[in-house]
mmCIF file of C-alpha atoms in Angstrom:
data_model
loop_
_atom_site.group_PDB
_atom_site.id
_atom_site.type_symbol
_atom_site.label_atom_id
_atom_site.label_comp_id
_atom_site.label_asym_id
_atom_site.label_seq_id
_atom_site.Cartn_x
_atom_site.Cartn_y
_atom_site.Cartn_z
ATOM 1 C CA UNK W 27 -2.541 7.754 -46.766
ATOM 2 C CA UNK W 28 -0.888 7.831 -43.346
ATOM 3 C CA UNK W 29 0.235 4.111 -42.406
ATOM 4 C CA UNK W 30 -1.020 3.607 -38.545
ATOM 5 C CA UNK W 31 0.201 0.771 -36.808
ATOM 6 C CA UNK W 32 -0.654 -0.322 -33.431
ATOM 7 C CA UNK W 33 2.043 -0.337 -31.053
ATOM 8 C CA UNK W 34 1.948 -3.998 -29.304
ATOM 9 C CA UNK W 35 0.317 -3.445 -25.796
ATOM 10 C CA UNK W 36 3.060 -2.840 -23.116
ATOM 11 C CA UNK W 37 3.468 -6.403 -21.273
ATOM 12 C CA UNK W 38 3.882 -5.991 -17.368
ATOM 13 C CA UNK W 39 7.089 -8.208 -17.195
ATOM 14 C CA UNK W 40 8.197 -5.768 -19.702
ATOM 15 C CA UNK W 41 7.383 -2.688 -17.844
ATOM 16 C CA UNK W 42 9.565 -4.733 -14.408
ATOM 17 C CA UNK W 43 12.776 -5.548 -16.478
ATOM 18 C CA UNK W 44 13.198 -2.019 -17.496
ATOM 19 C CA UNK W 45 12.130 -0.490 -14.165
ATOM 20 C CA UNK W 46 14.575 -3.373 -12.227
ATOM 21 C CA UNK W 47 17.069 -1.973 -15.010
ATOM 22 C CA UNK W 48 16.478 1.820 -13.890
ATOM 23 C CA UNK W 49 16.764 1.006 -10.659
ATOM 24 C CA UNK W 50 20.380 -0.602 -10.840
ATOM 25 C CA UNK W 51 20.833 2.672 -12.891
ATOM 26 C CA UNK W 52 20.080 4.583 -9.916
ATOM 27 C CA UNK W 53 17.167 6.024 -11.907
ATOM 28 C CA UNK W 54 14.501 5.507 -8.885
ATOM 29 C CA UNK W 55 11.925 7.818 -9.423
ATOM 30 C CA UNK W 56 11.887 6.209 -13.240
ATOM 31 C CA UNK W 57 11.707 3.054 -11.794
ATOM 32 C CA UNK W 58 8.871 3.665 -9.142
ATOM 33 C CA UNK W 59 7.283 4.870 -11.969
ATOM 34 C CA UNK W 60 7.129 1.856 -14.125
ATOM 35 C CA UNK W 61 6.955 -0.548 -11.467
ATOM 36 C CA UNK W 62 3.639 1.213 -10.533
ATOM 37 C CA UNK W 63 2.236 0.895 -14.056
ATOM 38 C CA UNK W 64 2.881 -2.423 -14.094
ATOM 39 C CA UNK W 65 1.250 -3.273 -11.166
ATOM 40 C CA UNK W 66 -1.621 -1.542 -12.800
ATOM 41 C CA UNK W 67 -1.009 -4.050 -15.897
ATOM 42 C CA UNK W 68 -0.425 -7.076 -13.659
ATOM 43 C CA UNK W 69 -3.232 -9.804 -13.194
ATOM 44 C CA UNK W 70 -3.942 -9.558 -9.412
ATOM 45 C CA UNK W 71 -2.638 -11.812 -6.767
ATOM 46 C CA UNK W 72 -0.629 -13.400 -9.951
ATOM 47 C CA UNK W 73 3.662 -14.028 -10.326
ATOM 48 C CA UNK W 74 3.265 -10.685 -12.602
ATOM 49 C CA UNK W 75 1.681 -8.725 -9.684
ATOM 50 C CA UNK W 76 4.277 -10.181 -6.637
ATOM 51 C CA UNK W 77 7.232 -8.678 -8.681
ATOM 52 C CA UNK W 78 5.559 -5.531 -9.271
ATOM 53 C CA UNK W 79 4.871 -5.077 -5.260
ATOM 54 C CA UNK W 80 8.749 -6.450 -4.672
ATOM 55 C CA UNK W 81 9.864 -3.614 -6.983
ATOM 56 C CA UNK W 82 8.032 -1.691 -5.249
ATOM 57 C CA UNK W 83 8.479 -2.316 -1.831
ATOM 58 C CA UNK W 84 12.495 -2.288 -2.743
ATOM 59 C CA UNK W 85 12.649 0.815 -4.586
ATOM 60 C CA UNK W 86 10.577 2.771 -1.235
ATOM 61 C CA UNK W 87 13.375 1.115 0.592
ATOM 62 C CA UNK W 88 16.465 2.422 -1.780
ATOM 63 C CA UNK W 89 14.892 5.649 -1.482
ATOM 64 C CA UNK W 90 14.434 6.010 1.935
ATOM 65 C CA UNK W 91 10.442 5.984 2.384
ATOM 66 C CA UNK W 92 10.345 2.755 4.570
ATOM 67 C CA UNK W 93 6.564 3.404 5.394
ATOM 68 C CA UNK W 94 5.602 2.991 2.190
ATOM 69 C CA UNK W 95 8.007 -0.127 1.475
ATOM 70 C CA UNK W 96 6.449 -1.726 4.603
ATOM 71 C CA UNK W 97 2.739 -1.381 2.534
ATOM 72 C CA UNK W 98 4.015 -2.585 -0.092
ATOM 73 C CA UNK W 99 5.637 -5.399 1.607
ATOM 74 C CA UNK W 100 2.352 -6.179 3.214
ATOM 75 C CA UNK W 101 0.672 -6.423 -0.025
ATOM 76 C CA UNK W 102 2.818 -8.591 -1.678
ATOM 77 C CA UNK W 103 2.052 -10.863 1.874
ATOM 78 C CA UNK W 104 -1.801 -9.989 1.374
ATOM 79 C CA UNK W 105 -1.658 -11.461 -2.698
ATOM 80 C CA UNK W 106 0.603 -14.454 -1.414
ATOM 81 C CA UNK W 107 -1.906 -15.443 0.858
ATOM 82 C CA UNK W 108 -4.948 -15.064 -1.480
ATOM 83 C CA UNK W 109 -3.520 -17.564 -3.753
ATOM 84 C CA UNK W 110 -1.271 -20.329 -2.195
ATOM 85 C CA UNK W 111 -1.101 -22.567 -5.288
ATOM 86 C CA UNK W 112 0.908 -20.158 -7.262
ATOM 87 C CA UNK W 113 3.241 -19.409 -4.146
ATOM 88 C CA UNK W 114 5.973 -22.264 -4.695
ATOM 89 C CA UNK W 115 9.510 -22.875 -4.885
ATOM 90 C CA UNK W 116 10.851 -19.378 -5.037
ATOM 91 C CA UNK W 117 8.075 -17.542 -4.143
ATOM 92 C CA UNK W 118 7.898 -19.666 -0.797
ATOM 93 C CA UNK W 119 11.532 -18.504 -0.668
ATOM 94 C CA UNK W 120 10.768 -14.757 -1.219
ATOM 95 C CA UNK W 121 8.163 -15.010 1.127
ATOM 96 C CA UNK W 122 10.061 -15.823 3.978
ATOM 97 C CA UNK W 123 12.797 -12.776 3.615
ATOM 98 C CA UNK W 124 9.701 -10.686 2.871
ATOM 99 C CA UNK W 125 8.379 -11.763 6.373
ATOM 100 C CA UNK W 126 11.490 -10.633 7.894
ATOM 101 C CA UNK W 127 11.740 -7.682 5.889
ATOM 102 C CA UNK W 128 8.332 -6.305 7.373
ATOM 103 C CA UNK W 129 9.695 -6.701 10.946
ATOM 104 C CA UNK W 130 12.742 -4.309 9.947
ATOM 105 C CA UNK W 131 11.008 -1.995 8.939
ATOM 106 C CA UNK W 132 8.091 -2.019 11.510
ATOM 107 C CA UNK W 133 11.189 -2.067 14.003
ATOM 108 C CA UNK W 134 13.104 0.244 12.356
ATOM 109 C CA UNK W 135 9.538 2.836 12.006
ATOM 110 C CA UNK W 136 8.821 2.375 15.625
ATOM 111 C CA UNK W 137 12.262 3.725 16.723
ATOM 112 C CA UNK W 138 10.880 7.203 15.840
ATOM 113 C CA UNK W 139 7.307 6.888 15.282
ATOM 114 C CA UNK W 140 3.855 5.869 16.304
ATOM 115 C CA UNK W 141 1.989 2.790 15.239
ATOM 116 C CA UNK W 142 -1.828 3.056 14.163
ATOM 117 C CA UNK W 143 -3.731 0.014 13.633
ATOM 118 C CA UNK W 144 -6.828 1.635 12.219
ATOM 119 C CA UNK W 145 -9.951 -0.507 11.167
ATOM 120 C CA UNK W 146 -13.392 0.310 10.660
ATOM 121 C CA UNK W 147 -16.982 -1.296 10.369
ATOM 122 C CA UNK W 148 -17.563 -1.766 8.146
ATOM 123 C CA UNK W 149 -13.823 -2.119 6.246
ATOM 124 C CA UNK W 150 -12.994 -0.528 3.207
ATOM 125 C CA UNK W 151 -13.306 3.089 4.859
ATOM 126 C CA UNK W 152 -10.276 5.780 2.654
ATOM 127 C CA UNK W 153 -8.109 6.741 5.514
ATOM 128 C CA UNK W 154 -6.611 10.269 5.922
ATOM 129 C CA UNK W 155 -4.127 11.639 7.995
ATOM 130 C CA UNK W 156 -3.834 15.014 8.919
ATOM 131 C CA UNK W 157 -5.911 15.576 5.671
ATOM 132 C CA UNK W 158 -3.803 13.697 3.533
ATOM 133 C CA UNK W 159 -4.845 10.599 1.883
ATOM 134 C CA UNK W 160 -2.568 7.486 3.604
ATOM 135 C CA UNK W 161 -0.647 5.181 2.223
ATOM 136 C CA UNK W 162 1.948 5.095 -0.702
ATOM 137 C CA UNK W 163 -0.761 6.317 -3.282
ATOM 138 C CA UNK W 164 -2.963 8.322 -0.875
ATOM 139 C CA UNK W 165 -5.715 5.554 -1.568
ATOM 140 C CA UNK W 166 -5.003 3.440 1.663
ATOM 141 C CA UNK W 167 -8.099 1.602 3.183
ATOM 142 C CA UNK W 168 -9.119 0.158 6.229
ATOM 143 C CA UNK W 169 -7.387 -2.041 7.321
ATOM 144 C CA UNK W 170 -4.159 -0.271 7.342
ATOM 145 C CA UNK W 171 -1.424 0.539 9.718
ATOM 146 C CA UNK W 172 -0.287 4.330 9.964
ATOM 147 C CA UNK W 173 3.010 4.981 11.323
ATOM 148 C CA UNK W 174 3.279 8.906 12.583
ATOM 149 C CA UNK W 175 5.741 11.542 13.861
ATOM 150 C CA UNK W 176 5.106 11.542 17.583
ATOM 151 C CA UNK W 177 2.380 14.684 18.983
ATOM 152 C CA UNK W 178 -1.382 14.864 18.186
ATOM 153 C CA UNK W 179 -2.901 13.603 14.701
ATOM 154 C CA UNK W 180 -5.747 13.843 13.177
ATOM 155 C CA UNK W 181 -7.096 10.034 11.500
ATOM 156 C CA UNK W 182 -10.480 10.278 9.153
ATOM 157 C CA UNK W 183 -12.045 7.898 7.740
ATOM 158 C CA UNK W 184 -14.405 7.750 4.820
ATOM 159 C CA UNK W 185 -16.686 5.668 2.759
ATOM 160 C CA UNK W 186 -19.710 5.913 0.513
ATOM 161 C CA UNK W 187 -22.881 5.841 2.210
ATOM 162 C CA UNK W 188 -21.491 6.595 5.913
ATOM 163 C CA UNK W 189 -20.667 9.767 7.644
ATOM 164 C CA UNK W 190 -17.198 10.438 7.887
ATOM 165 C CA UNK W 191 -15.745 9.951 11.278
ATOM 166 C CA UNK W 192 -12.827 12.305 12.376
ATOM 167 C CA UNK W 193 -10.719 11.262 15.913
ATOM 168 C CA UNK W 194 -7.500 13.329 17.600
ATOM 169 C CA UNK W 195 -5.319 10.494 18.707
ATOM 170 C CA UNK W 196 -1.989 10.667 20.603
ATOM 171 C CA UNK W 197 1.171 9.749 19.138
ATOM 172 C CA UNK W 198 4.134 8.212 21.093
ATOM 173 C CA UNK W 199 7.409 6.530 19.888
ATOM 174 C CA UNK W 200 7.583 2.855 19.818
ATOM 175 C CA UNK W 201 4.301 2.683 21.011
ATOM 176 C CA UNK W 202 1.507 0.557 18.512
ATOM 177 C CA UNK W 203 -2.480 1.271 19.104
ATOM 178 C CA UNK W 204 -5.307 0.031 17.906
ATOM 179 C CA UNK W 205 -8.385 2.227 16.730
ATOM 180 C CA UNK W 206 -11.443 0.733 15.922
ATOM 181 C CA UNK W 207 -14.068 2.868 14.724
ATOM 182 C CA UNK W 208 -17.787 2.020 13.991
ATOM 183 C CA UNK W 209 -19.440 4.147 10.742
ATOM 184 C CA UNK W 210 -22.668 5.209 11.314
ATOM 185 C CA UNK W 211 -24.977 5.058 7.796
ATOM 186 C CA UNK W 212 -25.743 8.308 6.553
ATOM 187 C CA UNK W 213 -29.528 9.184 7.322
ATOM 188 C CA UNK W 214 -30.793 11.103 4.056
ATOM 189 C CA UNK W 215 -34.252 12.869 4.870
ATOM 190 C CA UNK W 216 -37.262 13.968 2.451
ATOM 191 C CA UNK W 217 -39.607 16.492 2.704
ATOM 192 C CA UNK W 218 -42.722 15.351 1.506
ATOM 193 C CA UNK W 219 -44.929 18.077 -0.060
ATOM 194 C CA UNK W 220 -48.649 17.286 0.696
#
């Protein structure tokens, strides 16, 4: 008889000392990587979960993909703000140079790109752009801010139970829009057979 012992379940502090380790290692993709699954393992909106999305956000930034360090960034913000009794001391701390990080970048972004401000009614709609999921993981929802390579895009929008909506939008340098877009409910018909 074979002896079979459980490995102990992978702990997400765990999974962020070894990816912070990889990182200083200059082993980013490793990093991202675990950082990721962690987040995955992370209660949300917990300590766990706000080093995860700092990990994060700082490994996009090491590796040059400041878009998606601004999301991530923005989430960390988001899960700060959902629970305020957990954010003390130095999360208060880390919240404030987080605050100024996400103006760098947005800065920095706008020098060469195009701000989208996309939201939808209802929210929650998958976002596309030029038929690529948005966002870090391709999974980005409304709302969410696209950043774009000046010229003409293509935005779509998506969720259960609507029809898709589709819109060409313009694209200019330093310039930030807003797009809101109404879903209409998707109208299913029946053929009654009398």
């Amino acid at each position: 008889a074979r002896n079979l012992e459980a490995s102990p379940p992978v702990a997400a502090v765990d999974l962020y000392e070894e990816a912070k380790a990889d990182l200083k290692e200059g082993r980013s993709l490793i990093a991202l990587g675990k950082f990721k699954k962690g987040l995955g393992l992370a209660t949300p909106d917990s300590a766990d979960a706000w080093l995860m999305l700092l990990g994060l956000s700082l490994t996009y930034d090491r590796t040059e993909q400041p878009q998606h360090a601004l999301e991530m960034y923005r989430a960390f913000l988001a899960s700060i703000a959902r629970n305020p009794g957990e954010a003390t001391g130095k999360w208060e701390k880390r919240r404030h140079i987080v605050e100024n990080e996400v103006a760098r970048l947005d800065a920095l972004l706008l020098e060469t790109r195009g701000a989208l401000v996309v939201r939808s009614e209802p929210l929650g709609a998958r976002l596309y752009l030029n038929g690529l999921g948005a966002g870090a993981n391709g999974d980005a929802v409304t709302p969410f801010t696209l950043y774009a390579a000046p010229g003409e895009v293509v935005v779509k929008l998506s969720l259960g139970g609507y029809d898709s909506a589709a819109l060409r939008v313009s694209v200019n340098a330093g310039e930030r829009r807003s797009l809101s877009v109404p879903l209409k409910k998707t109208v299913v018909q029946t053929q009654l057979k009398v």
